[in-house]
Short mmCIF file of C-alpha atoms and ligand atoms in Angstrom, two decimals:
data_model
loop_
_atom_site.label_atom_id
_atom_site.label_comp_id
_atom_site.label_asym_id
_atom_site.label_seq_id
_atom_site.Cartn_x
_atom_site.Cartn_y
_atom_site.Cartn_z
CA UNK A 1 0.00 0.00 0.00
CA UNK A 2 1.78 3.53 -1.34
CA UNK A 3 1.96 6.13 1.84
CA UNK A 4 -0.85 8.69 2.11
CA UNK A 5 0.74 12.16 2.64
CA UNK A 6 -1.29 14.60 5.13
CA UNK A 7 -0.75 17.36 2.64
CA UNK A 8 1.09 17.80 -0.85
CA UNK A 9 1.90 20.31 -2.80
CA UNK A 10 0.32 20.37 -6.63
CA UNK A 11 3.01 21.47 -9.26
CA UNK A 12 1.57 21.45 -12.98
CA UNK A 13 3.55 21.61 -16.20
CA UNK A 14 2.28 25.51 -16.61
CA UNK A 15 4.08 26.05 -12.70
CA UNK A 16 6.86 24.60 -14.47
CA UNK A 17 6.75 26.76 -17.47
CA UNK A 18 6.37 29.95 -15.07
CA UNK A 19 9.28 29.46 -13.46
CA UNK A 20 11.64 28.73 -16.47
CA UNK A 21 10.77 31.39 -17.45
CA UNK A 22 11.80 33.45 -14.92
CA UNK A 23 15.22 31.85 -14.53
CA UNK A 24 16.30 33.12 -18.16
CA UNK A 25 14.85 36.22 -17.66
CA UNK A 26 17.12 39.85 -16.26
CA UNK A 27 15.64 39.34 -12.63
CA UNK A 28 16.06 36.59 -10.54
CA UNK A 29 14.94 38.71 -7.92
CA UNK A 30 13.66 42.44 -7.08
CA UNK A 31 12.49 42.30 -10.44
CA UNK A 32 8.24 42.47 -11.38
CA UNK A 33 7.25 39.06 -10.88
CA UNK A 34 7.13 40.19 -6.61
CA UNK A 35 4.66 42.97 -7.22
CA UNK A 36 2.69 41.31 -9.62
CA UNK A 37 2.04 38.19 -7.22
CA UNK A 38 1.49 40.79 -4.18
CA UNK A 39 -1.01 42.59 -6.46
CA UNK A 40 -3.14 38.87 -7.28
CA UNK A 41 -2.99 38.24 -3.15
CA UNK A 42 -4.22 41.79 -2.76
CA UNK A 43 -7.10 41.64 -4.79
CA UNK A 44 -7.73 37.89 -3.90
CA UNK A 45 -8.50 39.35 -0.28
CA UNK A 46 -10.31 42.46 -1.29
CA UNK A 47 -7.03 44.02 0.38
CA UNK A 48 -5.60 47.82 -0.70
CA UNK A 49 -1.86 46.07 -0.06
CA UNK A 50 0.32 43.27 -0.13
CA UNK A 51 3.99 42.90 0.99
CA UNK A 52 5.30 39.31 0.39
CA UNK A 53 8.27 37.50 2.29
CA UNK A 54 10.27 34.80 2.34
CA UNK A 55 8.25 33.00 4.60
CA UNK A 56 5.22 33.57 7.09
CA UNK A 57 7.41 33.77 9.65
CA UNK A 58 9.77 36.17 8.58
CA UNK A 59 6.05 37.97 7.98
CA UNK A 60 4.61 37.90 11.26
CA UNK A 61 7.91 39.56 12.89
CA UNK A 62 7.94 42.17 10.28
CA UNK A 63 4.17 42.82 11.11
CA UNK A 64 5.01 43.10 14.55
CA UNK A 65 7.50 44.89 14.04
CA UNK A 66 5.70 47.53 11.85
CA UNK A 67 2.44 47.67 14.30
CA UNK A 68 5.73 48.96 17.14
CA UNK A 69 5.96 45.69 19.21
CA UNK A 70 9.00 45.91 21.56
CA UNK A 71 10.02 45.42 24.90
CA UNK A 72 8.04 45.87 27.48
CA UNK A 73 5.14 45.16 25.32
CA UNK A 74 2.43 41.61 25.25
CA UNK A 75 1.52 39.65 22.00
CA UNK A 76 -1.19 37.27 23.11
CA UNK A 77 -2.21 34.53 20.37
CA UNK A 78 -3.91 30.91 20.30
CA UNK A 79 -1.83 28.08 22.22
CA UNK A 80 -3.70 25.89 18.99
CA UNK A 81 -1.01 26.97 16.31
CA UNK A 82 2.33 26.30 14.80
CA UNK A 83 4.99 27.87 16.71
CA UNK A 84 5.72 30.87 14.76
CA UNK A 85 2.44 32.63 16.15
CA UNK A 86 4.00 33.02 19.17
CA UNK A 87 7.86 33.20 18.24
CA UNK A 88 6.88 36.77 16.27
CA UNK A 89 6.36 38.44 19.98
CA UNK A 90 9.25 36.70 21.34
CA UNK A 91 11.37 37.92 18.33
CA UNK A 92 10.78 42.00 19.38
CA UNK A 93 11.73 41.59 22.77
CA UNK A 94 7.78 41.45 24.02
CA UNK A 95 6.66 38.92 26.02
CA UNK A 96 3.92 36.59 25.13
CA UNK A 97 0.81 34.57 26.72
CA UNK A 98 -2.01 32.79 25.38
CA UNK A 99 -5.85 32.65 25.15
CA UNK A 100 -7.32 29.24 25.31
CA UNK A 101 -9.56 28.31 22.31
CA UNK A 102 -13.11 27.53 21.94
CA UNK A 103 -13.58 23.96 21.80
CA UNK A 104 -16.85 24.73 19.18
CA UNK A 105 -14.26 26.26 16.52
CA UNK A 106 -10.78 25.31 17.78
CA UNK A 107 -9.26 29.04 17.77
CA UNK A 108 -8.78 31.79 20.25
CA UNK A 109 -12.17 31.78 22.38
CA UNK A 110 -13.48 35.48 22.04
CA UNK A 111 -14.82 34.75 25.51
CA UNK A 112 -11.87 34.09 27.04
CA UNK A 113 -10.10 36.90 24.98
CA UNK A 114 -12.94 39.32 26.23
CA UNK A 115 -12.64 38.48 30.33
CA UNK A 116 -8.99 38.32 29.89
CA UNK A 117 -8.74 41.72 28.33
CA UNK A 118 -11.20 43.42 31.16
CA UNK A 119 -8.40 41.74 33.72
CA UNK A 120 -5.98 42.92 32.17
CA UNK A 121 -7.24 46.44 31.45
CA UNK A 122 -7.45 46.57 35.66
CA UNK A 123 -4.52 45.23 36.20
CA UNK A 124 -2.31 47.28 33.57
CA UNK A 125 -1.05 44.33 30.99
CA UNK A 126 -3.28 44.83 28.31
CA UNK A 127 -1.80 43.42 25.06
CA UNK A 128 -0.38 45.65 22.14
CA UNK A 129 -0.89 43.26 19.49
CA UNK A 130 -3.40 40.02 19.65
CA UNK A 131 -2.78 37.13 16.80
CA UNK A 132 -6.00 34.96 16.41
CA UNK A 133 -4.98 32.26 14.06
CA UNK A 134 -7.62 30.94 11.78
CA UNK A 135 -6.73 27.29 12.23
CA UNK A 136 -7.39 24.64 9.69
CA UNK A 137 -8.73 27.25 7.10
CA UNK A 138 -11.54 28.38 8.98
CA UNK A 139 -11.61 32.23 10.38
CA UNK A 140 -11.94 33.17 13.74
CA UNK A 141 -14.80 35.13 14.35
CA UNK A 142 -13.34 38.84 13.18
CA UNK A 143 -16.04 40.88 14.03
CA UNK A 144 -16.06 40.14 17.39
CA UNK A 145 -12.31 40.68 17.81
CA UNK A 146 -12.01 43.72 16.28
CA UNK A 147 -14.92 45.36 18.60
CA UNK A 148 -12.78 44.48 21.60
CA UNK A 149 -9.24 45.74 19.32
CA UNK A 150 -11.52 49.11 18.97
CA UNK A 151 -12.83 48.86 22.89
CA UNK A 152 -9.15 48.25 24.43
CA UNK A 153 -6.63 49.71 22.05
CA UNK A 154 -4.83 46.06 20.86
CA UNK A 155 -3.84 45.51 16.98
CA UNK A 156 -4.73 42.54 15.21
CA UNK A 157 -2.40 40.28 13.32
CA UNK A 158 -4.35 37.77 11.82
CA UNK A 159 -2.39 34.49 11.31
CA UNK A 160 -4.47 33.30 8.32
CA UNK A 161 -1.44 30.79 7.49
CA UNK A 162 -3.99 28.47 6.68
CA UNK A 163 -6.51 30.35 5.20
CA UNK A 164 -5.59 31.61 1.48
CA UNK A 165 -8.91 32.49 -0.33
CA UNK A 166 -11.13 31.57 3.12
CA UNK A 167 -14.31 33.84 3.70
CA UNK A 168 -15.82 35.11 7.02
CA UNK A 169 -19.26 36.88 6.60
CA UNK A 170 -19.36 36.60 2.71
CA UNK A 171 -16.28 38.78 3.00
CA UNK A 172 -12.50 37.10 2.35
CA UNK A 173 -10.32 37.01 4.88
CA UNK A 174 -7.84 39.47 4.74
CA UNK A 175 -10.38 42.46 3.60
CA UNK A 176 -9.89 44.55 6.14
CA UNK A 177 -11.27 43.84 9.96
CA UNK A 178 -7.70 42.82 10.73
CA UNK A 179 -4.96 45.45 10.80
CA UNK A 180 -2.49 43.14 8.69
CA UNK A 181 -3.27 39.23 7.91
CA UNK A 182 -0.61 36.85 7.26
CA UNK A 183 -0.86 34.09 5.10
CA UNK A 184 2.08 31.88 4.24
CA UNK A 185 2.60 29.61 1.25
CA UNK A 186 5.25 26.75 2.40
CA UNK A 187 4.53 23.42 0.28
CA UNK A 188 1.23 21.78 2.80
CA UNK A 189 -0.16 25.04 2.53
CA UNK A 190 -3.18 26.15 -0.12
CA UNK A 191 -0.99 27.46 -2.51
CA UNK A 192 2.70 27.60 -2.52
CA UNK A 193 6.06 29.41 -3.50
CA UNK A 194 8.33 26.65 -1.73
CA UNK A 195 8.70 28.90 1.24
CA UNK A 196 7.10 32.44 0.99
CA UNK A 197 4.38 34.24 3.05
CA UNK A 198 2.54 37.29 2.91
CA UNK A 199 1.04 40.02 4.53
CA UNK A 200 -1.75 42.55 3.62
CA UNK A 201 -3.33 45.52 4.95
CA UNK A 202 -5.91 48.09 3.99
CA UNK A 203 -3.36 51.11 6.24
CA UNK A 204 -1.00 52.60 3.34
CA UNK A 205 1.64 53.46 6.25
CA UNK A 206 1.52 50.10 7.76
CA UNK A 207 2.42 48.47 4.26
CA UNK A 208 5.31 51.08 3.62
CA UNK A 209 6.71 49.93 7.38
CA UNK A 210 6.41 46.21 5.91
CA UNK A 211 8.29 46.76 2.44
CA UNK A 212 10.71 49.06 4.52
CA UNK A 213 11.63 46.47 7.82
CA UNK A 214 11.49 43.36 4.72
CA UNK A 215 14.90 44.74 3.23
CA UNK A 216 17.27 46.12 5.74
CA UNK A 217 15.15 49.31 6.74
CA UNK A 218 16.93 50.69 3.30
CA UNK A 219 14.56 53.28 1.15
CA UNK A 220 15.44 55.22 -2.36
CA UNK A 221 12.15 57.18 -1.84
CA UNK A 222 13.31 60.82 -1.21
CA UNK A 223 9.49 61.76 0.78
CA UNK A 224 10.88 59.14 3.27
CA UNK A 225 14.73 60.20 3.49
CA UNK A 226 16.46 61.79 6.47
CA UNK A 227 18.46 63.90 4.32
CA UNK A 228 19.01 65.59 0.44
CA UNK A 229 19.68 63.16 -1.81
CA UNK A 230 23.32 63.10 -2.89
CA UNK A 231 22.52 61.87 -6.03
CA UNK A 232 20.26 59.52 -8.26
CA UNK A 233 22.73 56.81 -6.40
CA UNK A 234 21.25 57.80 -3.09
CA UNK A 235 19.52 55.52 -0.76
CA UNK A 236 19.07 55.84 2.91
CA UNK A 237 19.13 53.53 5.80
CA UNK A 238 16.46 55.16 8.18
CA UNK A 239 15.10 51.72 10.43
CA UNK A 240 17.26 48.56 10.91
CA UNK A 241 15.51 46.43 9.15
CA UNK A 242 16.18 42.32 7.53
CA UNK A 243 16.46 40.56 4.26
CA UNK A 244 12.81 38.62 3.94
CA UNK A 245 12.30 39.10 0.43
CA UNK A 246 10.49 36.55 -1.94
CA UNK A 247 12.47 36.16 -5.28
CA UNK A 248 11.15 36.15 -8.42
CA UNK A 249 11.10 32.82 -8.68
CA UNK A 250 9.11 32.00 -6.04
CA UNK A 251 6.80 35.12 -6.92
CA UNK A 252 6.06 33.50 -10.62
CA UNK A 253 5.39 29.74 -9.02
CA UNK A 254 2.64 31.78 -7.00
CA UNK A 255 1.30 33.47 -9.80
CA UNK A 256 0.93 30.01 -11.87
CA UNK A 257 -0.51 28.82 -8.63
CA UNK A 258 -3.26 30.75 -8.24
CA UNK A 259 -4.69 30.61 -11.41
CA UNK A 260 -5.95 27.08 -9.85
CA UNK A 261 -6.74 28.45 -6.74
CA UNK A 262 -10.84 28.27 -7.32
CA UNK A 263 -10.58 24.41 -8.44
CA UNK A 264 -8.67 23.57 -5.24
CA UNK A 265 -10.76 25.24 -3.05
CA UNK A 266 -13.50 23.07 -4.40
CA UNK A 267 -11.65 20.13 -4.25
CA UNK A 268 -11.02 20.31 -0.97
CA UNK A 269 -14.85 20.87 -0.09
CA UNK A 270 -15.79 18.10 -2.11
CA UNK A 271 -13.15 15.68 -0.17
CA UNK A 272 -13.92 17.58 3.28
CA UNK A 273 -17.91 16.85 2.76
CA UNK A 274 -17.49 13.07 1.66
CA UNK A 275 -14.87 12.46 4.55
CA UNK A 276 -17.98 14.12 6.64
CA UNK A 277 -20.24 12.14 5.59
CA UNK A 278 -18.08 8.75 5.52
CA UNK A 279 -17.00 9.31 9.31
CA UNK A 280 -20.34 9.92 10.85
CA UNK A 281 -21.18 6.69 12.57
CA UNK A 282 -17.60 6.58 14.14
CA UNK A 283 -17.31 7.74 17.60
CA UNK A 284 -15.42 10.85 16.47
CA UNK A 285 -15.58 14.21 16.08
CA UNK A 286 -15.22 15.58 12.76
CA UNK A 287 -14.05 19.71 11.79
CA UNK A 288 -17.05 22.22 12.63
CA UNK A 289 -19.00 23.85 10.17
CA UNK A 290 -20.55 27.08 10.68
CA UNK A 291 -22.87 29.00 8.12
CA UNK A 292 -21.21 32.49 8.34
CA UNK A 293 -17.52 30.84 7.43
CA UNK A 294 -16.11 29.66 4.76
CA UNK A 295 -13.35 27.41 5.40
CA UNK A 296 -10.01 26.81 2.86
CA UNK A 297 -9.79 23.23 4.54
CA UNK A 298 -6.50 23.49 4.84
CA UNK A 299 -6.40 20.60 7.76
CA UNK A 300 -9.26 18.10 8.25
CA UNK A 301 -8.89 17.71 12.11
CA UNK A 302 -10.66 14.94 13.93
CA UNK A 303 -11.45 14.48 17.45
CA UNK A 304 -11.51 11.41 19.10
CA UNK A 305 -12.74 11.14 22.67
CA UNK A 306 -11.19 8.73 24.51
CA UNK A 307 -13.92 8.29 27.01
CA UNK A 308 -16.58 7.33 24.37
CA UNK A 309 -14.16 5.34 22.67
CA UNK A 310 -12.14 2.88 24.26
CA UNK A 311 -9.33 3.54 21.65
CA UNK A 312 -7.22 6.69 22.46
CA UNK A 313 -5.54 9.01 20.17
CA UNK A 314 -2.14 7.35 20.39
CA UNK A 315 -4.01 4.01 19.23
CA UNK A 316 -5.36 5.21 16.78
CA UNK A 317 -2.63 7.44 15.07
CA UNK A 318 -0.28 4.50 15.30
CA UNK A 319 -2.94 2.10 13.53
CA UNK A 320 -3.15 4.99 10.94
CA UNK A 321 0.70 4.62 10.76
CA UNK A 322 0.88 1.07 10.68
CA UNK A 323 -1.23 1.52 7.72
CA UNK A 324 0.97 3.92 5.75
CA UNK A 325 -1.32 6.75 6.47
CA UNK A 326 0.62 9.79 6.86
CA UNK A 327 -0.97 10.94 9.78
CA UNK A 328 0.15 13.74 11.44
CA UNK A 329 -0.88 15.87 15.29
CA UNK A 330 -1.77 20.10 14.75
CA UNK A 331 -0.73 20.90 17.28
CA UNK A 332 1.13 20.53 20.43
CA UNK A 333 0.08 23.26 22.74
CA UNK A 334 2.69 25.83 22.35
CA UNK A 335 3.05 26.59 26.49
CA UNK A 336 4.06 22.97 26.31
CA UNK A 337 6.97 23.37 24.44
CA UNK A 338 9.68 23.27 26.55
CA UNK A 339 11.22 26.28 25.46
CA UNK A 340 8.28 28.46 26.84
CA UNK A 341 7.37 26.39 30.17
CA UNK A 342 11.01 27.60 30.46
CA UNK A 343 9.29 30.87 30.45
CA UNK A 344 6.84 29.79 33.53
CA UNK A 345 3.90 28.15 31.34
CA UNK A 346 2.32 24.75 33.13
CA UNK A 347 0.10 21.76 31.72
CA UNK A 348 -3.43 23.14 32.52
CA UNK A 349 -2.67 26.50 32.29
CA UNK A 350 -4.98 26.22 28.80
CA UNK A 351 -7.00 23.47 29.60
CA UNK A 352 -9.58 23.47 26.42
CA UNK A 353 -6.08 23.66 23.84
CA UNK A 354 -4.63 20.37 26.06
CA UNK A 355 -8.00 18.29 25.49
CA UNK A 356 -7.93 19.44 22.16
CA UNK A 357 -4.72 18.49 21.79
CA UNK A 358 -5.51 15.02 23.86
CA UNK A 359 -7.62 13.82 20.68
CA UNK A 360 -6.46 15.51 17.93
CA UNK A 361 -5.67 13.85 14.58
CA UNK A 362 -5.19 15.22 11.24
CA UNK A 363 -6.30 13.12 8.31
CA UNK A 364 -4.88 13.51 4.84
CA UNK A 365 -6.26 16.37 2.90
CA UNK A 366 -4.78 17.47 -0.39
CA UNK A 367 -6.25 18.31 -3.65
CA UNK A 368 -5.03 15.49 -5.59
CA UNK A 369 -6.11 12.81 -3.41
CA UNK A 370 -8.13 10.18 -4.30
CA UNK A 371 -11.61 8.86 -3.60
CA UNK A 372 -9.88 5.54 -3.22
CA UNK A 373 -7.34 7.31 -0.85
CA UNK A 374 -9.81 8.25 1.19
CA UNK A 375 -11.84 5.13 1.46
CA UNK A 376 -8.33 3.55 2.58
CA UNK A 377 -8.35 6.41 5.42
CA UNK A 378 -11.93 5.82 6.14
CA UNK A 379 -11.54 1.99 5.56
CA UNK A 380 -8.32 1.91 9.19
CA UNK A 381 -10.65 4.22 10.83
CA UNK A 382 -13.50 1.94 10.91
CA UNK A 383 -11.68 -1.22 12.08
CA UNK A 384 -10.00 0.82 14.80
CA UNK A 385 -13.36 1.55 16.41
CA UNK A 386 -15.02 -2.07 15.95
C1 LIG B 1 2.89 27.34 8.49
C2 LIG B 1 2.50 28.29 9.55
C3 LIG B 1 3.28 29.38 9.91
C4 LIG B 1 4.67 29.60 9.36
O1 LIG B 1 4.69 29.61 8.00
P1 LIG B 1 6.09 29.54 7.21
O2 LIG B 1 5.73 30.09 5.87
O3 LIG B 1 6.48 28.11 7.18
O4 LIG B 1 7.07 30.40 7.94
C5 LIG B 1 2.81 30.27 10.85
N1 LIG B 1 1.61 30.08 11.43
C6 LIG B 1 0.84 29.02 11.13
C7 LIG B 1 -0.49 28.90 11.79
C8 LIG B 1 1.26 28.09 10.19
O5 LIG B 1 0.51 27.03 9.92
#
């Protein structure tokens, strides 16, 4: 039996073409292919701006970066997300803690968020930036958030890592309730550039801060210069900023890649729905749907509860494994990692995330997969729970 990836990247002949073409063209990088695929995310996301990066990492700093995070200063985000969420704060010197999710949608609870922000407005630690993370695909409930951003002075990053081309209230994600969204486009992501990420923003000053802190702070625009230019030569160095720029490589790969963007989404549906509607006798829980959200299904997460059960997660993944089912855990609580309980964090200090996290297993999800592939998913599950 051939191994089952949990995700895989699609590469087409045209992809193929894009790039070539690129590589014996004048501009391996800094050259039009960048703003081009910025201007496609943009308008994908009903967004005035895009910056791209070399990764969503590199993205998130910059956007922390750009909304003034230092030291002295909180990032909270959603303990239910890849590490980078949280590394961004640490990166600027701020220090970070969590809010637990809701165990109805699996990201930041807006409850929680809410009475932890009225603490914290009493007690003086109220948050500069918050980072709800729209995990799986699906969006966090944005409206919601940015009332209490409005009510208590935070800015929102939006981690939408997983959630290229996702829609919250008819509206895509990235349009313009979050200060600056991040998407990134790694290879198990909805579309890729091999490693690249994104941000965009509707605030024109916000985006210039991005392009500025993505190469080394450096600007040849004379409105933004310290000084008289000394000549058409001239450039200034007026913030210290990095090198996270996408090439032009990677920029035309997106490009190609988005063009199919539409037929994936729907592909994914399709295979979400049927693995719904395959798994519903099992004693499982399968991804949430809710009417206002769409989701990218970036991750089809299920639950399993070991108390209605009898087989745990552990069994389970491993008889996935056994069965060359690439299987794979999102996520690990971040405060579990041992670099931040280093930092004080304790199991049960975000109970809901640790249950979560107790059951969780992501099944293989991918646009190119099979019915037949997922029968053989749906096929291990079924004799696990006999
Ligand atoms: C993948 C991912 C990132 C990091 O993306 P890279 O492009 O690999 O740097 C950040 N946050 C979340 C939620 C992710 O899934």
């Amino acid at each position: 039996m051939s191994f089952i990836p949990y995700s895989r990247q699609e590469i087409t002949q045209s992809d193929i073409a894009a790039v070539e073409e690129v590589l014996s063209s004048d501009f391996l990088t800094q050259g039009p292919m960048v703003p081009k695929f910025e201007s496609a995310i943009a308008a994908l996301h009903d967004a005035q701006h895009a910056v791209a990066f070399s990764n969503a990492t590199a993205a998130l700093h910059i956007a922390c970066l750009a909304l003034g995070v230092g030291a002295g200063d909180m990032v909270w985000t959603s303990p239910i997300s890849f590490v980078a969420s949280a590394n961004c704060g640490l990166y600027c010197g701020a220090e970070v803690d969590f809010v637990d999710i809701d165990p109805k949608t699996r990201n930041m609870s807006v409850g929680y968020l809410s009475e932890k922000l009225e603490k914290a407005s009493q007690d003086g630690g109220l948050p500069k930036v918050v980072i709800p993370v729209d995990f799986s695909g699906l969006p966090c409930d944005m409206a919601k958030i940015r009332a209490l951003s409005d009510r208590y002075g935070f800015a929102i990053v939006e981690d939408a890592s997983h959630a290229v081309g996702a829609e919250y209230n008819g509206q895509p994600v990235g349009s313009g309730l979050a200060h600056i969204t991040v998407f990134s486009f790694h290879p198990v992501k909805i579309v890729t550039t091999g490693e690249g990420g994104a941000c965009v923003t509707n605030d024109p000053d916000l985006a210039a801060k991005l392009a500025l802190l993505r190469s080394h702070g450096i600007t040849r625009d004379s409105s933004m210069m310290r000084g008289e230019p000394h000549g058409s030569w001239y450039y200034e160095q007026i913030a210290l900023g990095f090198n996270y720029r996408l090439t032009d490589i990677q920029a035309a790969l997106g490009i190609s890649q988005l063009a199919r963007l539409t037929a994936q989404h729907e592909r994914r549906e399709l295979l979400a729905r049927r693995y719904d509607a395959l798994l519903e006798r099992l004693p499982l829980r399968t991804p949430p749907r809710f009417s206002d959200r769409k989701s990218s299904h970036h991750l089809y997460v299920i639950e399993i509860d070991e108390a209605q059960s009898r087989v745990n997660r552990e069994q389970a993944f491993e008889a996935l494994r056994a069965a060359n089912i690439g299987v794979n855990v999102h996520y690990i609580p971040i405060h579990l990692q041992p670099y931040y309980r280093e930092m004080g964090f304790r199991p049960g200090d975000f109970p809901i995330s640790e249950k979560f996290y107790a059951g969780a297993i992501t099944l293989p999800l991918f646009p190119a997969m099979t019915f037949a592939q997922q029968d053989r998913v749906v096929d291990v599950l079924s004799r696990i729970f006999v």
